[in-house]
Short mmCIF file of C-alpha atoms in Angstrom, two decimals:
data_model
loop_
_atom_site.label_atom_id
_atom_site.label_comp_id
_atom_site.label_asym_id
_atom_site.label_seq_id
_atom_site.Cartn_x
_atom_site.Cartn_y
_atom_site.Cartn_z
CA MET A 1 8.41 32.61 -13.99
CA LYS A 2 10.10 34.47 -11.26
CA TRP A 3 7.18 34.24 -8.74
CA LEU A 4 7.49 30.53 -9.34
CA ILE A 5 10.81 30.40 -7.98
CA VAL A 6 9.97 32.79 -5.39
CA PHE A 7 7.22 30.46 -4.58
CA SER A 8 9.20 27.34 -4.41
CA GLY A 9 11.47 28.83 -1.89
CA LEU A 10 8.32 29.93 -0.02
CA VAL A 11 7.40 26.37 -0.06
CA LEU A 12 10.78 24.99 1.37
CA SER A 13 11.55 27.44 3.77
CA SER A 14 8.10 27.51 5.30
CA CYS A 15 7.17 24.14 6.78
CA THR A 16 4.33 25.35 8.92
CA GLN A 17 0.78 24.27 9.04
CA GLU A 18 -0.87 27.14 6.82
CA ALA A 19 -0.67 26.60 3.22
CA PRO A 20 0.73 29.76 1.46
CA GLN A 21 -1.57 32.41 0.13
CA THR A 22 -1.29 31.55 -3.61
CA VAL A 23 -2.22 28.01 -2.75
CA THR A 24 -5.01 28.61 -0.77
CA THR A 25 -6.50 31.02 -3.46
CA LEU A 26 -6.31 28.46 -6.09
CA VAL A 27 -7.68 25.65 -3.94
CA ASN A 28 -10.57 27.72 -3.19
CA GLY A 29 -10.83 29.33 -6.73
CA TYR A 30 -11.20 25.88 -8.22
CA GLY A 31 -13.12 24.45 -5.43
CA CYS A 32 -10.62 21.26 -4.87
CA GLY A 33 -11.59 21.68 -1.35
CA SER A 34 -15.23 20.65 -2.17
CA CYS A 35 -14.04 17.16 -3.34
CA HIS A 36 -10.74 16.75 -1.60
CA VAL A 37 -9.43 16.81 2.21
CA ILE A 38 -6.35 18.87 2.10
CA PRO A 39 -5.38 19.14 5.94
CA SER A 40 -3.28 22.36 5.82
CA ILE A 41 -6.17 24.29 3.96
CA PRO A 42 -9.27 25.23 6.09
CA GLY A 43 -12.67 24.16 4.65
CA ALA A 44 -10.99 21.76 2.04
CA THR A 45 -13.25 18.84 3.58
CA GLY A 46 -14.74 17.39 0.44
CA ARG A 47 -15.30 13.61 0.36
CA THR A 48 -15.86 12.90 -3.40
CA GLY A 49 -12.41 12.33 -4.34
CA PRO A 50 -9.56 10.79 -2.36
CA PRO A 51 -7.49 12.87 0.78
CA LEU A 52 -4.81 14.90 -0.62
CA GLN A 53 -2.31 14.38 2.36
CA ASP A 54 1.15 13.20 2.58
CA TYR A 55 1.22 13.11 -1.28
CA GLN A 56 5.05 12.55 -1.76
CA ARG A 57 4.68 9.25 -0.13
CA GLN A 58 2.21 7.90 -2.58
CA VAL A 59 3.51 5.70 -5.17
CA TYR A 60 0.80 6.22 -8.08
CA VAL A 61 -1.04 9.32 -9.20
CA ALA A 62 -4.67 8.33 -9.32
CA GLY A 63 -3.51 4.69 -9.17
CA VAL A 64 -2.22 4.87 -13.03
CA LEU A 65 1.13 6.66 -13.11
CA PRO A 66 4.34 6.94 -11.10
CA ASN A 67 4.04 10.06 -8.75
CA THR A 68 6.55 12.65 -10.28
CA HIS A 69 5.80 16.47 -10.46
CA GLU A 70 5.21 16.01 -14.01
CA THR A 71 2.76 13.42 -14.04
CA LEU A 72 1.02 15.23 -11.15
CA THR A 73 1.01 18.60 -12.91
CA ARG A 74 -0.59 16.76 -15.98
CA PHE A 75 -3.17 15.15 -13.85
CA ILE A 76 -4.42 18.28 -12.22
CA MET A 77 -4.64 20.11 -15.78
CA ASP A 78 -6.44 17.60 -17.37
CA PRO A 79 -7.12 14.36 -15.57
CA GLN A 80 -8.33 12.30 -18.77
CA THR A 81 -5.15 12.84 -20.50
CA VAL A 82 -3.61 10.55 -17.59
CA ASP A 83 -6.60 8.30 -17.25
CA PRO A 84 -9.54 8.70 -19.60
CA ARG A 85 -11.83 6.74 -17.07
CA SER A 86 -10.96 9.21 -14.13
CA ALA A 87 -14.08 10.78 -12.68
CA MET A 88 -12.20 13.93 -11.79
CA PRO A 89 -13.52 16.77 -14.01
CA ASP A 90 -11.08 18.77 -15.89
CA LEU A 91 -11.35 22.25 -14.39
CA GLY A 92 -9.36 24.33 -16.91
CA VAL A 93 -6.29 24.65 -14.41
CA THR A 94 -3.62 26.38 -16.21
CA SER A 95 -0.24 24.62 -16.56
CA ASP A 96 1.65 27.19 -14.18
CA GLU A 97 -1.25 26.83 -11.47
CA ALA A 98 -0.98 23.10 -12.04
CA SER A 99 2.61 23.01 -11.27
CA LEU A 100 2.30 25.20 -8.43
CA LEU A 101 -0.07 23.12 -6.80
CA ALA A 102 1.65 19.93 -7.46
CA SER A 103 4.86 21.28 -5.99
CA TYR A 104 2.62 22.21 -2.78
CA LEU A 105 1.00 18.95 -2.70
CA ARG A 106 4.28 17.03 -2.82
CA ALA A 107 5.88 19.27 -0.69
CA GLU A 108 3.32 19.55 2.04
CA PRO A 109 4.26 18.07 5.37
CA MET B 1 27.29 -18.38 48.46
CA LYS B 2 23.65 -18.93 49.51
CA ARG B 3 22.58 -15.31 48.52
CA LEU B 4 24.13 -15.73 44.88
CA TRP B 5 21.67 -18.63 44.63
CA GLN B 6 18.98 -17.07 45.58
CA TYR B 7 19.53 -14.22 43.20
CA ALA B 8 20.19 -16.54 40.29
CA LEU B 9 16.73 -18.16 41.15
CA VAL B 10 14.77 -14.93 41.07
CA ALA B 11 16.34 -13.95 37.88
CA GLY B 12 15.70 -17.38 36.28
CA LEU B 13 12.05 -17.42 37.44
CA THR B 14 11.38 -13.95 36.25
CA LEU B 15 12.85 -14.55 32.73
CA ALA B 16 10.99 -17.81 32.68
CA ILE B 17 7.69 -15.78 33.30
CA ALA B 18 8.52 -12.94 31.00
CA GLY B 19 9.16 -15.56 28.38
CA LEU B 20 5.76 -17.37 28.99
CA GLY B 21 4.30 -14.05 29.05
CA LEU B 22 5.40 -13.02 25.45
CA PHE B 23 4.78 -16.70 24.04
CA GLY B 24 1.08 -16.18 25.74
CA PHE B 25 0.09 -12.64 24.66
CA GLY B 26 2.11 -12.81 21.59
CA GLU B 27 0.14 -15.72 20.37
CA PHE B 28 3.36 -17.73 19.37
CA TRP B 29 1.35 -21.09 19.80
CA ARG B 30 -0.78 -19.79 16.86
CA LEU B 31 1.26 -21.40 13.80
CA SER B 32 -1.44 -21.12 11.32
CA ALA B 33 -0.56 -18.63 8.35
CA ILE B 34 -4.35 -17.54 8.51
CA ARG B 35 -3.65 -15.93 11.91
CA GLN B 36 -2.18 -12.36 11.90
CA HIS B 37 0.46 -11.50 14.65
CA PRO B 38 -1.17 -9.16 17.33
CA GLY B 39 -0.50 -5.57 16.34
CA TRP B 40 1.92 -4.49 18.97
CA LEU B 41 4.03 -7.94 18.11
CA TYR B 42 4.02 -6.96 14.54
CA THR B 43 5.48 -3.35 15.07
CA GLY B 44 8.14 -4.97 17.49
CA ILE B 45 9.27 -7.43 14.76
CA VAL B 46 9.22 -4.84 12.27
CA PHE B 47 11.48 -2.59 14.54
CA VAL B 48 13.96 -5.21 15.31
CA ARG B 49 14.14 -6.44 11.65
CA ASP B 50 14.69 -2.93 10.28
CA THR B 51 17.25 -1.89 12.83
CA ILE B 52 19.41 -4.70 12.35
CA ILE B 53 19.31 -4.39 8.34
CA GLU B 54 19.85 -0.77 8.61
CA LEU B 55 23.27 -1.66 10.39
CA ASP B 56 24.25 -4.79 8.15
CA ALA B 57 23.33 -2.96 5.08
CA ASP B 58 25.82 -0.39 5.65
CA ASP B 59 28.51 -2.83 4.76
CA VAL B 60 26.84 -3.71 1.15
CA GLU B 61 29.24 -2.05 -1.43
CA LEU B 62 27.57 -0.77 -4.55
CA PRO B 63 29.58 0.26 -7.75
CA GLU B 64 30.51 3.89 -8.14
CA ASP B 65 28.08 4.27 -10.82
CA PHE B 66 25.06 2.51 -9.54
CA ALA B 67 21.63 4.23 -10.43
CA PRO B 68 18.11 3.14 -11.07
CA SER B 69 17.53 1.30 -14.17
CA ALA B 70 14.88 -0.56 -16.04
CA ASP B 71 15.73 -2.54 -18.97
CA ALA B 72 13.83 -5.29 -20.75
CA GLU B 73 16.43 -7.86 -19.98
CA THR B 74 16.62 -7.18 -16.10
CA ALA B 75 12.62 -7.00 -16.26
CA VAL B 76 12.54 -10.50 -17.59
CA LEU B 77 14.93 -11.65 -14.70
CA TYR B 78 12.73 -9.95 -12.25
CA GLN B 79 9.62 -11.01 -13.32
CA ALA B 80 11.01 -14.75 -13.53
CA ASN B 81 12.54 -14.92 -9.99
CA CYS B 82 10.66 -12.31 -7.98
CA GLY B 83 7.51 -11.66 -9.90
CA GLN B 84 5.78 -14.84 -8.68
CA CYS B 85 6.08 -13.45 -5.34
CA HIS B 86 6.26 -9.78 -4.99
CA GLY B 87 4.36 -9.02 -8.14
CA GLY B 88 5.07 -5.76 -10.21
CA PRO B 89 3.17 -2.71 -11.31
CA GLY B 90 -0.34 -3.66 -12.23
CA VAL B 91 0.74 -7.71 -12.13
CA ALA B 92 -0.24 -9.86 -9.64
CA PRO B 93 1.96 -12.26 -7.66
CA GLY B 94 1.16 -16.06 -8.16
CA GLU B 95 -1.90 -17.43 -6.24
CA PHE B 96 0.17 -19.18 -3.56
CA ALA B 97 2.17 -16.04 -2.53
CA LEU B 98 -0.94 -14.28 -1.62
CA GLY B 99 -1.43 -16.97 0.96
CA MET B 100 1.99 -16.30 2.45
CA MET B 101 2.53 -14.94 6.12
CA PRO B 102 4.31 -12.47 5.96
CA VAL B 103 2.94 -11.41 2.63
CA PRO B 104 5.78 -10.63 0.16
CA PRO B 105 5.40 -6.70 -0.24
CA PRO B 106 4.72 -4.93 -3.70
CA LEU B 107 8.60 -3.57 -4.14
CA ALA B 108 7.38 -0.55 -5.62
CA GLY B 109 6.24 0.89 -2.26
CA VAL B 110 9.34 -0.79 -0.59
CA ALA B 111 11.71 1.09 -3.11
CA GLN B 112 10.50 4.44 -2.00
CA GLU B 113 11.13 3.50 1.64
CA ARG B 114 14.57 1.47 1.53
CA SER B 115 17.98 2.34 0.41
CA ALA B 116 19.53 0.70 -2.63
CA LYS B 117 22.04 -1.04 0.17
CA GLU B 118 19.28 -2.47 1.84
CA ILE B 119 17.55 -3.78 -1.24
CA PHE B 120 20.77 -5.39 -2.20
CA TRP B 121 21.08 -6.81 1.11
CA PHE B 122 17.54 -8.47 1.01
CA ILE B 123 18.35 -10.12 -2.39
CA ARG B 124 21.80 -11.33 -1.39
CA ASN B 125 20.94 -12.71 2.07
CA GLY B 126 17.17 -13.39 2.03
CA LEU B 127 15.16 -13.22 5.35
CA LYS B 128 15.16 -16.17 7.79
CA MET B 129 11.64 -17.15 8.63
CA SER B 130 9.93 -15.06 6.20
CA GLY B 131 9.72 -16.84 2.83
CA MET B 132 12.41 -14.30 1.27
CA PRO B 133 15.22 -16.69 -0.31
CA ALA B 134 18.51 -15.89 -0.15
CA TRP B 135 19.82 -15.39 -3.88
CA GLU B 136 23.62 -15.56 -3.32
CA GLY B 137 25.18 -18.54 -5.15
CA ARG B 138 21.95 -18.59 -7.35
CA LEU B 139 22.28 -15.09 -9.04
CA SER B 140 25.68 -13.73 -9.98
CA ARG B 141 26.67 -10.37 -8.02
CA ALA B 142 26.33 -8.36 -11.51
CA GLN B 143 22.68 -10.05 -11.67
CA MET B 144 21.81 -9.03 -8.22
CA LEU B 145 22.96 -5.60 -8.91
CA ASP B 146 21.20 -5.29 -11.83
CA LEU B 147 17.93 -6.39 -9.88
CA THR B 148 18.75 -3.98 -7.17
CA ALA B 149 18.81 -1.29 -9.99
CA PHE B 150 15.61 -2.72 -11.44
CA VAL B 151 13.85 -2.42 -8.05
CA THR B 152 14.62 1.21 -7.04
CA ALA B 153 13.46 2.13 -10.72
CA LEU B 154 10.11 0.52 -10.11
CA PRO B 155 8.46 3.43 -8.44
CA SER B 156 9.13 5.18 -11.79
CA LEU B 157 7.19 2.74 -14.05
CA SER B 158 3.60 2.96 -14.71
CA PRO B 159 1.83 -0.37 -15.04
CA VAL B 160 1.55 0.00 -18.72
CA GLU B 161 5.06 0.33 -19.03
CA TYR B 162 6.09 -2.64 -16.92
CA LYS B 163 3.85 -4.91 -18.65
CA GLU B 164 5.62 -3.84 -21.89
CA LEU B 165 8.77 -4.52 -20.34
CA VAL B 166 8.11 -8.21 -19.34
CA ALA B 167 5.63 -9.23 -22.15
CA GLY B 168 8.24 -11.50 -23.17
CA ALA B 169 8.36 -13.40 -19.77
CA THR B 170 5.85 -16.20 -19.33
CA ASN B 171 3.60 -15.01 -16.27
CA SER B 172 2.97 -17.08 -13.11
CA PRO B 173 0.15 -19.53 -13.91
CA GLN B 174 -3.08 -18.41 -12.38
CA LEU B 175 -5.62 -20.77 -11.02
CA PRO B 176 -8.42 -21.18 -13.27
CA ARG B 177 -11.63 -19.71 -12.00
CA ASP B 178 -14.76 -18.20 -13.38
CA THR B 179 -14.36 -14.65 -14.29
CA ASP B 180 -18.03 -13.87 -15.53
CA ILE B 181 -19.69 -11.65 -12.97
CA PRO B 182 -23.06 -12.67 -12.37
CA ALA B 183 -26.03 -10.61 -12.93
CA ARG B 184 -26.79 -10.49 -9.40
CA VAL B 185 -24.38 -11.00 -6.45
CA ASN B 186 -26.46 -10.06 -3.51
CA VAL B 187 -23.85 -7.86 -1.55
CA ALA B 188 -26.37 -7.10 1.24
CA LEU B 189 -25.92 -10.93 1.92
CA GLY B 190 -22.22 -10.65 2.21
CA ASP B 191 -20.59 -11.62 5.44
CA ALA B 192 -18.37 -8.63 6.82
CA GLU B 193 -16.20 -10.91 9.02
CA ARG B 194 -15.34 -13.53 6.39
CA GLY B 195 -14.76 -10.36 4.09
CA ARG B 196 -11.98 -9.39 6.57
CA LEU B 197 -10.53 -12.75 6.75
CA LEU B 198 -10.26 -13.09 2.82
CA MET B 199 -8.98 -9.67 2.29
CA ARG B 200 -5.98 -10.96 4.53
CA LEU B 201 -5.84 -14.01 2.44
CA HIS B 202 -5.64 -12.37 -0.82
CA ALA B 203 -2.64 -9.94 0.62
CA CYS B 204 -4.93 -6.64 0.03
CA ARG B 205 -3.05 -5.24 2.97
CA SER B 206 0.21 -5.58 1.51
CA CYS B 207 -0.85 -2.74 -0.65
CA HIS B 208 -3.69 -1.06 1.20
CA GLU B 209 -3.76 0.05 4.83
CA ILE B 210 -7.13 -1.37 6.04
CA PRO B 211 -8.37 -0.96 9.66
CA GLY B 212 -8.69 -4.45 11.30
CA LEU B 213 -5.56 -5.98 9.19
CA VAL B 214 -2.17 -5.87 10.66
CA GLY B 215 0.78 -4.78 8.34
CA ALA B 216 3.34 -2.15 7.54
CA GLU B 217 2.56 1.33 6.26
CA VAL B 218 2.02 1.61 2.94
CA HIS B 219 1.17 3.69 -0.03
CA VAL B 220 1.04 1.75 -3.26
CA GLY B 221 -2.74 1.89 -3.02
CA PRO B 222 -5.07 4.20 -1.16
CA ASP B 223 -6.07 3.58 2.40
CA LEU B 224 -9.19 1.87 2.57
CA SER B 225 -10.38 2.99 5.79
CA GLU B 226 -13.29 5.46 4.06
CA ALA B 227 -13.36 3.67 0.88
CA GLY B 228 -16.81 2.50 1.67
CA SER B 229 -18.01 6.04 1.93
CA ARG B 230 -16.14 7.85 -1.18
CA ARG B 231 -18.29 8.78 -3.84
CA TYR B 232 -16.27 6.96 -6.35
CA ILE B 233 -14.32 3.37 -6.32
CA ALA B 234 -10.92 3.82 -7.33
CA GLY B 235 -11.84 7.45 -8.96
CA VAL B 236 -13.37 5.81 -11.79
CA LEU B 237 -16.81 4.06 -10.67
CA ARG B 238 -19.71 5.25 -9.04
CA ASN B 239 -19.79 3.81 -5.49
CA THR B 240 -22.51 1.15 -5.33
CA PRO B 241 -22.18 -2.20 -3.99
CA GLN B 242 -22.62 -3.85 -7.39
CA ASN B 243 -19.80 -1.69 -8.86
CA MET B 244 -17.54 -2.43 -5.89
CA VAL B 245 -17.77 -5.97 -6.42
CA GLN B 246 -17.08 -5.56 -10.01
CA TRP B 247 -14.22 -3.62 -9.38
CA ILE B 248 -12.71 -5.89 -6.89
CA THR B 249 -13.08 -8.90 -8.98
CA ASN B 250 -11.36 -7.73 -12.00
CA PRO B 251 -9.88 -4.09 -11.96
CA PRO B 252 -8.07 -4.02 -15.07
CA ALA B 253 -11.29 -4.87 -16.86
CA VAL B 254 -12.64 -1.75 -15.61
CA ASP B 255 -9.81 0.24 -15.76
CA PRO B 256 -7.03 -1.00 -18.21
CA LEU B 257 -4.45 1.50 -16.81
CA THR B 258 -4.76 0.64 -13.05
CA ALA B 259 -1.94 -0.43 -10.84
CA MET B 260 -4.41 -2.81 -9.07
CA PRO B 261 -4.09 -6.01 -10.74
CA ASP B 262 -6.81 -8.99 -10.98
CA LEU B 263 -6.15 -11.04 -7.81
CA GLY B 264 -8.59 -13.83 -8.58
CA VAL B 265 -11.22 -13.00 -6.35
CA THR B 266 -14.70 -14.33 -7.07
CA PRO B 267 -17.80 -12.50 -7.06
CA ALA B 268 -19.00 -14.02 -4.11
CA GLN B 269 -15.62 -12.98 -2.33
CA ALA B 270 -15.71 -9.91 -3.34
CA ALA B 271 -19.26 -9.43 -1.89
CA ASP B 272 -17.95 -10.52 1.54
CA MET B 273 -15.11 -7.92 1.18
CA ALA B 274 -17.63 -5.31 0.13
CA ALA B 275 -19.35 -5.89 3.29
CA TYR B 276 -16.55 -5.28 5.22
CA LEU B 277 -15.52 -2.04 3.39
CA TYR B 278 -19.12 -0.76 4.16
CA GLN B 279 -19.05 -1.48 7.51
CA LEU B 280 -15.80 0.02 7.92
CA SER B 281 -17.33 3.30 6.51
CA PRO B 282 -20.97 3.37 5.38
CA PRO B 283 -21.98 4.02 1.90
CA PRO B 284 -22.61 7.81 0.93
CA ASN B 285 -26.14 7.64 1.21
CA ALA B 286 -26.88 5.03 3.92
CA SER B 287 -29.75 5.87 6.25
CA LYS B 288 -29.35 6.72 9.59
CA ARG B 289 -30.45 3.44 10.77
CA ALA B 290 -28.29 1.67 8.90
CA GLU B 291 -25.36 3.70 10.37
CA GLU B 292 -26.61 2.56 13.81
CA GLY B 293 -26.47 -1.17 12.84
CA ASP B 294 -22.78 -0.78 11.29
CA GLN B 295 -21.95 1.08 14.55
CA LYS B 296 -23.00 -2.09 16.65
CA ARG B 297 -21.73 -4.58 14.23
CA ARG B 298 -18.31 -2.70 14.23
CA GLU B 299 -18.32 -2.88 18.01
CA ASP B 300 -19.08 -6.73 17.87
CA VAL B 301 -15.94 -6.94 15.52
CA GLY B 302 -13.83 -5.32 17.72
CA ASN B 303 -14.64 -7.52 20.81
CA ARG B 304 -13.85 -10.66 18.78
CA ASP B 305 -10.42 -9.94 17.84
#
């Protein structure tokens, strides 16, 4: 929990181009970048899923639920609980990790 | 004295020429609602509109305890008075509204970008020459405030929740049409240029950004510039021409949870639209030769408009 708070502080304070190390590690670990474009993460250039940029402006998560931290976290953890028809696989992301990724995606410039 | 007349004459002539230029290059003589404004003019109009409304809306007074809220009663009021033009999450506007110019935008997207004061301002005053009616005198101030609270709450409603809220309201009547998807629509025979026109006439641009169509920046649906080359359509269907037609024709039939409504597009029309999307970005496994053909056609389209 503590490192989450520290991390949120980091995200808010560092409005730089490069993603924080924790996020980069998670994205690389789960291979998000092989399916998605994430501009601030080098190598994340996949075209299978939609590009994840400017995410906080998007009205819906996966076209079905309002875009909030809670819904986005739930989608990253288990896409099929949000939309049973979703083509994004359940990657076994833990809830802490998903929450971190969601914060990052929704704060990314 | 003579000097003064000369100055006046030059000034007058300059103004007349500038006016004529704006009239000509702005294509003001094209009154058809099928034609879109040139991009630069649209940007100009939007800039002026938004600047003025931002200033005007400053004077709007909202109650202290104003907060976004979505109750069933206001939902019905919304669906009856606003829904036939603006639609709602997962609910299409009436057929006629899709042909309006400017197209009434989806308010879930608007509410993310505008303040509550501005939204109230739009409801009370309407917008001259746009089709947005003034509700002053037709709705009470309390009702207009309720609607403002409802509109500001729209981005927090899922399509399913919205449909449940308005279940009591009668939906705007849709024109009858043939919803069955024929076994074979030949997408290869679709006409991309006609597809582009049909996308404008079905107001696709009010939710999606689409190269070649002029409109506001919008994030309600995904940007379609690369939809043709994504591996999945709407994240749920494998990207094949046949599936593309099926999705455009009736999205809720494919994914009941989707925020994209059934817009009454026929399969033949959807085939034209698909052709345009694949022209913008070729399908994932298109051969190199097809790409070259696409490139050439894209240039042709670019030259035409």
